[in-house]
GROMACS .gro file of C-alpha atoms in nm:
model
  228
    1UNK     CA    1  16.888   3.216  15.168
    2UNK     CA    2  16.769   3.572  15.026
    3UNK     CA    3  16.404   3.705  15.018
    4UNK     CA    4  16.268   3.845  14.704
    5UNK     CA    5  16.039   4.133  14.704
    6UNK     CA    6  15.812   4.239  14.422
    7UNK     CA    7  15.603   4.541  14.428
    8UNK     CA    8  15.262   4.444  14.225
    9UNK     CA    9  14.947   4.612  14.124
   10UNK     CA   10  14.734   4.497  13.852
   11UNK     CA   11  14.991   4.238  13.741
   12UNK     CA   12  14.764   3.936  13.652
   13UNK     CA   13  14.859   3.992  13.271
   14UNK     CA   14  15.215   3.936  13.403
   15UNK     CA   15  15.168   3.611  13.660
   16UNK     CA   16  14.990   3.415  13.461
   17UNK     CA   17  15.227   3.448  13.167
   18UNK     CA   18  15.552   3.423  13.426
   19UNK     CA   19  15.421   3.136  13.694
   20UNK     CA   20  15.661   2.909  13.616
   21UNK     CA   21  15.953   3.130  13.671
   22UNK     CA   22  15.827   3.271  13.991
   23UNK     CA   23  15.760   2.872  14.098
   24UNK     CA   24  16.111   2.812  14.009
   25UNK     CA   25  16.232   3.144  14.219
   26UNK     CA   26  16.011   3.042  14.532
   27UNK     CA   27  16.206   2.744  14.555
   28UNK     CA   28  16.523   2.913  14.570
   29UNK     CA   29  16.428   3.189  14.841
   30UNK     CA   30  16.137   3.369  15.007
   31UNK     CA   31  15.938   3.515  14.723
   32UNK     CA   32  15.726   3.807  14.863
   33UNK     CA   33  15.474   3.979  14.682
   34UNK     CA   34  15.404   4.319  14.787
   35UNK     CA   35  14.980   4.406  14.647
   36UNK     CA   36  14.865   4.776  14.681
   37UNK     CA   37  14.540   4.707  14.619
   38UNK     CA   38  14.499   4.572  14.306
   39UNK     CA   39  14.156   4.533  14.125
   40UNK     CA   40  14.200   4.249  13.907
   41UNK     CA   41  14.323   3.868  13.978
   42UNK     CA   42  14.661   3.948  14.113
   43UNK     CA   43  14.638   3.885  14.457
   44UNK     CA   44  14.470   3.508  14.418
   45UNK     CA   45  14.745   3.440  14.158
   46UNK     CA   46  15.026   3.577  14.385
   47UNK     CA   47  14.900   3.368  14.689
   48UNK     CA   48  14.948   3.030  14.470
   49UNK     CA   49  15.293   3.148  14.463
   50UNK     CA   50  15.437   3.307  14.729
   51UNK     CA   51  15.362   3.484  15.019
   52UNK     CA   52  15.129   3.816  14.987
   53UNK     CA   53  15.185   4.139  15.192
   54UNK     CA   54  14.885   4.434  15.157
   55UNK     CA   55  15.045   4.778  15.150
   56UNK     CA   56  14.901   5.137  14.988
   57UNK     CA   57  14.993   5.218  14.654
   58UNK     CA   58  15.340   5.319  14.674
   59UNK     CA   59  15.666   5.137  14.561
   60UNK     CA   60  15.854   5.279  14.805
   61UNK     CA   61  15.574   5.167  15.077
   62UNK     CA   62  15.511   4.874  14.938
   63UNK     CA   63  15.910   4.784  14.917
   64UNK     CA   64  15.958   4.864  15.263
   65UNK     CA   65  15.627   4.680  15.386
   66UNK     CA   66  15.817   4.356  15.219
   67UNK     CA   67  16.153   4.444  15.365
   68UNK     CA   68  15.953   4.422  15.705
   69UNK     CA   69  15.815   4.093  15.649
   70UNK     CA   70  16.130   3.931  15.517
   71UNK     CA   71  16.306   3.613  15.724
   72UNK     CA   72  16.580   3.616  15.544
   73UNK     CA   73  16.930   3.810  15.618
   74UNK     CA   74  16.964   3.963  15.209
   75UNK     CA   75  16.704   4.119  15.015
   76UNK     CA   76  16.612   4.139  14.637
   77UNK     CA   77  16.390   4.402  14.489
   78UNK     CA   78  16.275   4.245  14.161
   79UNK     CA   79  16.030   4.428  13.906
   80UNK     CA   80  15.740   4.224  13.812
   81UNK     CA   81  15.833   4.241  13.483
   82UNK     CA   82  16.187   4.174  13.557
   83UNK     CA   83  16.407   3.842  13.482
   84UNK     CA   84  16.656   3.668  13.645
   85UNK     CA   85  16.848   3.354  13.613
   86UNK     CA   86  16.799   3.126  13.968
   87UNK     CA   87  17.176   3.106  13.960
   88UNK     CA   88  17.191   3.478  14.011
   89UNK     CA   89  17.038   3.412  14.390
   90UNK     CA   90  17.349   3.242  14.467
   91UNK     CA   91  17.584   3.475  14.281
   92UNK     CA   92  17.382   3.766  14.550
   93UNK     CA   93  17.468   3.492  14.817
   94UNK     CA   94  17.818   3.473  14.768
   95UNK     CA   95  17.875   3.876  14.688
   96UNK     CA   96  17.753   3.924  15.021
   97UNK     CA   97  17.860   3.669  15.284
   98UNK     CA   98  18.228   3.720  15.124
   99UNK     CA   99  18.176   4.051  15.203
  100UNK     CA  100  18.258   4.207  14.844
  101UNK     CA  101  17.971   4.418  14.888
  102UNK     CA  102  17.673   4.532  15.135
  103UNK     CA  103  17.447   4.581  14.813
  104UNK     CA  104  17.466   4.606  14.466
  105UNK     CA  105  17.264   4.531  14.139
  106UNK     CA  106  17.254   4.360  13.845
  107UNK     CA  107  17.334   4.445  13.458
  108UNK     CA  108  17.085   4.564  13.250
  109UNK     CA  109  16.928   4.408  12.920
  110UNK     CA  110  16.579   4.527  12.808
  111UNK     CA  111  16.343   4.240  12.647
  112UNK     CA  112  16.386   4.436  12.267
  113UNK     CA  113  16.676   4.313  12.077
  114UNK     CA  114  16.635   4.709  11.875
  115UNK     CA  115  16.964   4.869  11.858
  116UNK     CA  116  16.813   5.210  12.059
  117UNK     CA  117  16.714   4.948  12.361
  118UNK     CA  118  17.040   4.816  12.394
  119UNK     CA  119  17.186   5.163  12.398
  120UNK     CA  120  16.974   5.242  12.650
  121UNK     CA  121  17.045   4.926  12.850
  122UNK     CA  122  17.409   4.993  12.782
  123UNK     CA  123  17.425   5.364  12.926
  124UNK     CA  124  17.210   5.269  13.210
  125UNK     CA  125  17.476   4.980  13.289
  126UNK     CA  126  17.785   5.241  13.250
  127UNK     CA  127  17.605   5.538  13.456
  128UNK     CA  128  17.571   5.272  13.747
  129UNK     CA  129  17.868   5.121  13.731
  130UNK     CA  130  18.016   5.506  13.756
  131UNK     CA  131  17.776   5.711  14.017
  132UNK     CA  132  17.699   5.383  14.216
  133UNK     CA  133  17.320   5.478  14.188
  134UNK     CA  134  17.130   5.183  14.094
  135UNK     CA  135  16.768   5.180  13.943
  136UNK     CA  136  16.460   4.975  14.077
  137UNK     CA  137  16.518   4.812  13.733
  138UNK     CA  138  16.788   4.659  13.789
  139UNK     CA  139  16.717   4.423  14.067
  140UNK     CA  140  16.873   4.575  14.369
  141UNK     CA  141  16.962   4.367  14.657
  142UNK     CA  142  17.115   4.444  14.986
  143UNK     CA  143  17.199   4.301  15.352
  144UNK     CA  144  16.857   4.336  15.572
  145UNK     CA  145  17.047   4.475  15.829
  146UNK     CA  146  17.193   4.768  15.620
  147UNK     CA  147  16.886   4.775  15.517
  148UNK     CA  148  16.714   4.818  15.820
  149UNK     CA  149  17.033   5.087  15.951
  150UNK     CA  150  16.953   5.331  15.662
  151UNK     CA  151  16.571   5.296  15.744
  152UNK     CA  152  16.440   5.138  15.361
  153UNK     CA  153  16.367   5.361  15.087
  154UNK     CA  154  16.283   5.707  15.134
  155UNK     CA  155  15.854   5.688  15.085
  156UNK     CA  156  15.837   5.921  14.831
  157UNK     CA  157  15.608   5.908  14.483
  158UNK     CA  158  15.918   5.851  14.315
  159UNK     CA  159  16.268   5.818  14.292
  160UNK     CA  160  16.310   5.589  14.574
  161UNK     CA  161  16.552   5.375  14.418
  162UNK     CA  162  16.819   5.696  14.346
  163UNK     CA  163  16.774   5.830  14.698
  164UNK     CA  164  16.818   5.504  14.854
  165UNK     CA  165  17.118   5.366  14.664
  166UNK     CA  166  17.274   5.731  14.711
  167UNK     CA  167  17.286   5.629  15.088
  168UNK     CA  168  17.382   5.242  15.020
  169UNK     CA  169  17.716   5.383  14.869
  170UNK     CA  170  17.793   5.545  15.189
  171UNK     CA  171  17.777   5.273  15.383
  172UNK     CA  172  17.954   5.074  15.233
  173UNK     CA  173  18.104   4.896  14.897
  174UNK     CA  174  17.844   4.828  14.644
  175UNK     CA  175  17.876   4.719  14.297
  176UNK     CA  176  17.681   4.564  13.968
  177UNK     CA  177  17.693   4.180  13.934
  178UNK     CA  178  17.798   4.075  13.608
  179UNK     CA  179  17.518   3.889  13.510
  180UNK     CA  180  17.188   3.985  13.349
  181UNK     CA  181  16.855   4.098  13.452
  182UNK     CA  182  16.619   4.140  13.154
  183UNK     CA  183  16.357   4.401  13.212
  184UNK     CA  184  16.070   4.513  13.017
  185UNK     CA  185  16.058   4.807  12.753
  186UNK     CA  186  15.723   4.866  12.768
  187UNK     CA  187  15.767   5.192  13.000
  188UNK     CA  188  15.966   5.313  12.688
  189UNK     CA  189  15.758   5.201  12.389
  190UNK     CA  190  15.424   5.320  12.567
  191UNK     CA  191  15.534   5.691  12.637
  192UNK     CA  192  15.781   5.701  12.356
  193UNK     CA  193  16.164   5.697  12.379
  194UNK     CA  194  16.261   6.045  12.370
  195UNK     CA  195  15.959   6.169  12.611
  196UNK     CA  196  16.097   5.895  12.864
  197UNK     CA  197  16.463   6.002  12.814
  198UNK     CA  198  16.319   6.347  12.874
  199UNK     CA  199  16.121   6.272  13.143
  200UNK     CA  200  16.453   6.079  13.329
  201UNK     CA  201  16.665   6.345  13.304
  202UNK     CA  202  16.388   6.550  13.487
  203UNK     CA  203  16.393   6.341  13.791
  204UNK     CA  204  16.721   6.289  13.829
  205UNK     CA  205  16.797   6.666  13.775
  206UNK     CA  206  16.509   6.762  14.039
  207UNK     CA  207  16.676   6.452  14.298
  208UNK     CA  208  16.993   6.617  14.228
  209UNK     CA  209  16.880   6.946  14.325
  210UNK     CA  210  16.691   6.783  14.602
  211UNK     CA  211  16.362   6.957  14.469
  212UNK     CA  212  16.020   6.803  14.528
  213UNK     CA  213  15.919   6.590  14.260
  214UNK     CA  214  15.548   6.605  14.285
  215UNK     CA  215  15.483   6.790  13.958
  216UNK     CA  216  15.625   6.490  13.790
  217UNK     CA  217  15.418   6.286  13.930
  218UNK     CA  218  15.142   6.260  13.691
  219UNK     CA  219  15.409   6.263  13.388
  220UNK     CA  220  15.519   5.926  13.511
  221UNK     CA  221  15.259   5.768  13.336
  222UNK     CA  222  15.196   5.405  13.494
  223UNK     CA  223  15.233   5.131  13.199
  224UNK     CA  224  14.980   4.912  13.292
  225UNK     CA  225  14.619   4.951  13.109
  226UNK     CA  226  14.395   5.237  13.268
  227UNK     CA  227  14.637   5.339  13.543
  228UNK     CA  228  14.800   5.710  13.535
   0.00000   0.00000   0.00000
């Protein structure tokens, strides 16, 4: 069985529109939501279905907080906004107990059939497969244990995902399943393709460098409706 963890704040929008996919996930595996403090309805709708962790307002926090209260030996870190297919909880299964890999992630399509989102999706899916540094985006998973050994993700403001996966590699073999997860392009059509490309190449430049990444923060412009 695996436990999947999703980070939420102010997601109602997104529950009530997605309940009978999460249903369908929850009967597949532990589905954990992760609330840092939300203000509208997503806590009540989260609680009808799965289980509902309180945490501050940080992914990484809020991740790890999840991790913690997960029964199960592999972990998924899903997006709220994020699809997969229930046959990819088994494909997770499998990649793991047959020890091809300690962790990995999934491939990349964005919900906007637009030729510029499947480049993106595309060159996000070939700089993974090559560095071995895997986005929240794409659904990461990994055994709890390893987990647990490189101590969660780093609980910074951002880049969380980079810093983490840059440690998962040296553990251990990880790789990108060859099926889909279909994520969201509303981070890109809300601040604009270019400024997010922009904006990217900033963070990963500054995690590169190792530099603190608080300026960014409030260029990271949260998507949902009134947050920064």
């Amino acid at each position: 069985m695996i436990s999947v963890i999703i980070p939420v704040y102010n997601e109602e929008e997104c529950l009530l529109r997605n309940d009978v996919y999460y249903q369908v996930i929850s009967q597949s595996g532990e589905l954990i939501f992760v609330d840092g403090g939300s203000s509208d309805n997503t806590v009540t709708l989260a609680k009808k279905l799965g289980r509902v962790i309180s945490a501050p307002k940080n992914r990484a926090i809020q991740m790890n907080m999840g991790a913690e209260g997960a029964k199960y030996d592999i972990l998924l870190f899903l997006h709220a906004d994020a699809f997969i297919h229930l046959e990819s909880l088994q494909h997770i299964v499998n990649a793991i107990e047959n020890k091809r890999y300690i962790g990995g992630c999934f491939k990349q399509v964005l919900d906007d059939p637009a030729i510029i989102y499947r480049w993106i999706a595309w060159t996000g899916n070939i700089r993974a497969r090559v560095s071995k540094v895997f986005y929240g985006d794409q659904a990461i998973f990994v055994r709890k244990d390893v987990f647990q050994q490189l101590r969660g993700f780093p609980e910074v403001k951002m880049g969380e995902d980079v810093l983490f996966t840059k440690k998962l590699r040296r553990k251990g073999r990880v790789g990108i399943l060859p099926f889909a997860v279909n994520c969201s392009a509303r981070r890109w059509k809300r601040q604009g393709v270019w400024q997010t490309f922009l904006l990217n190449l900033r963070i990963n430049t500054a995690l590169f460098w190792d530099q603190n990444l608080d300026h960014l923060t409030d260029a990271y412009q949260d998507v949902r409706e009134g947050i920064k």
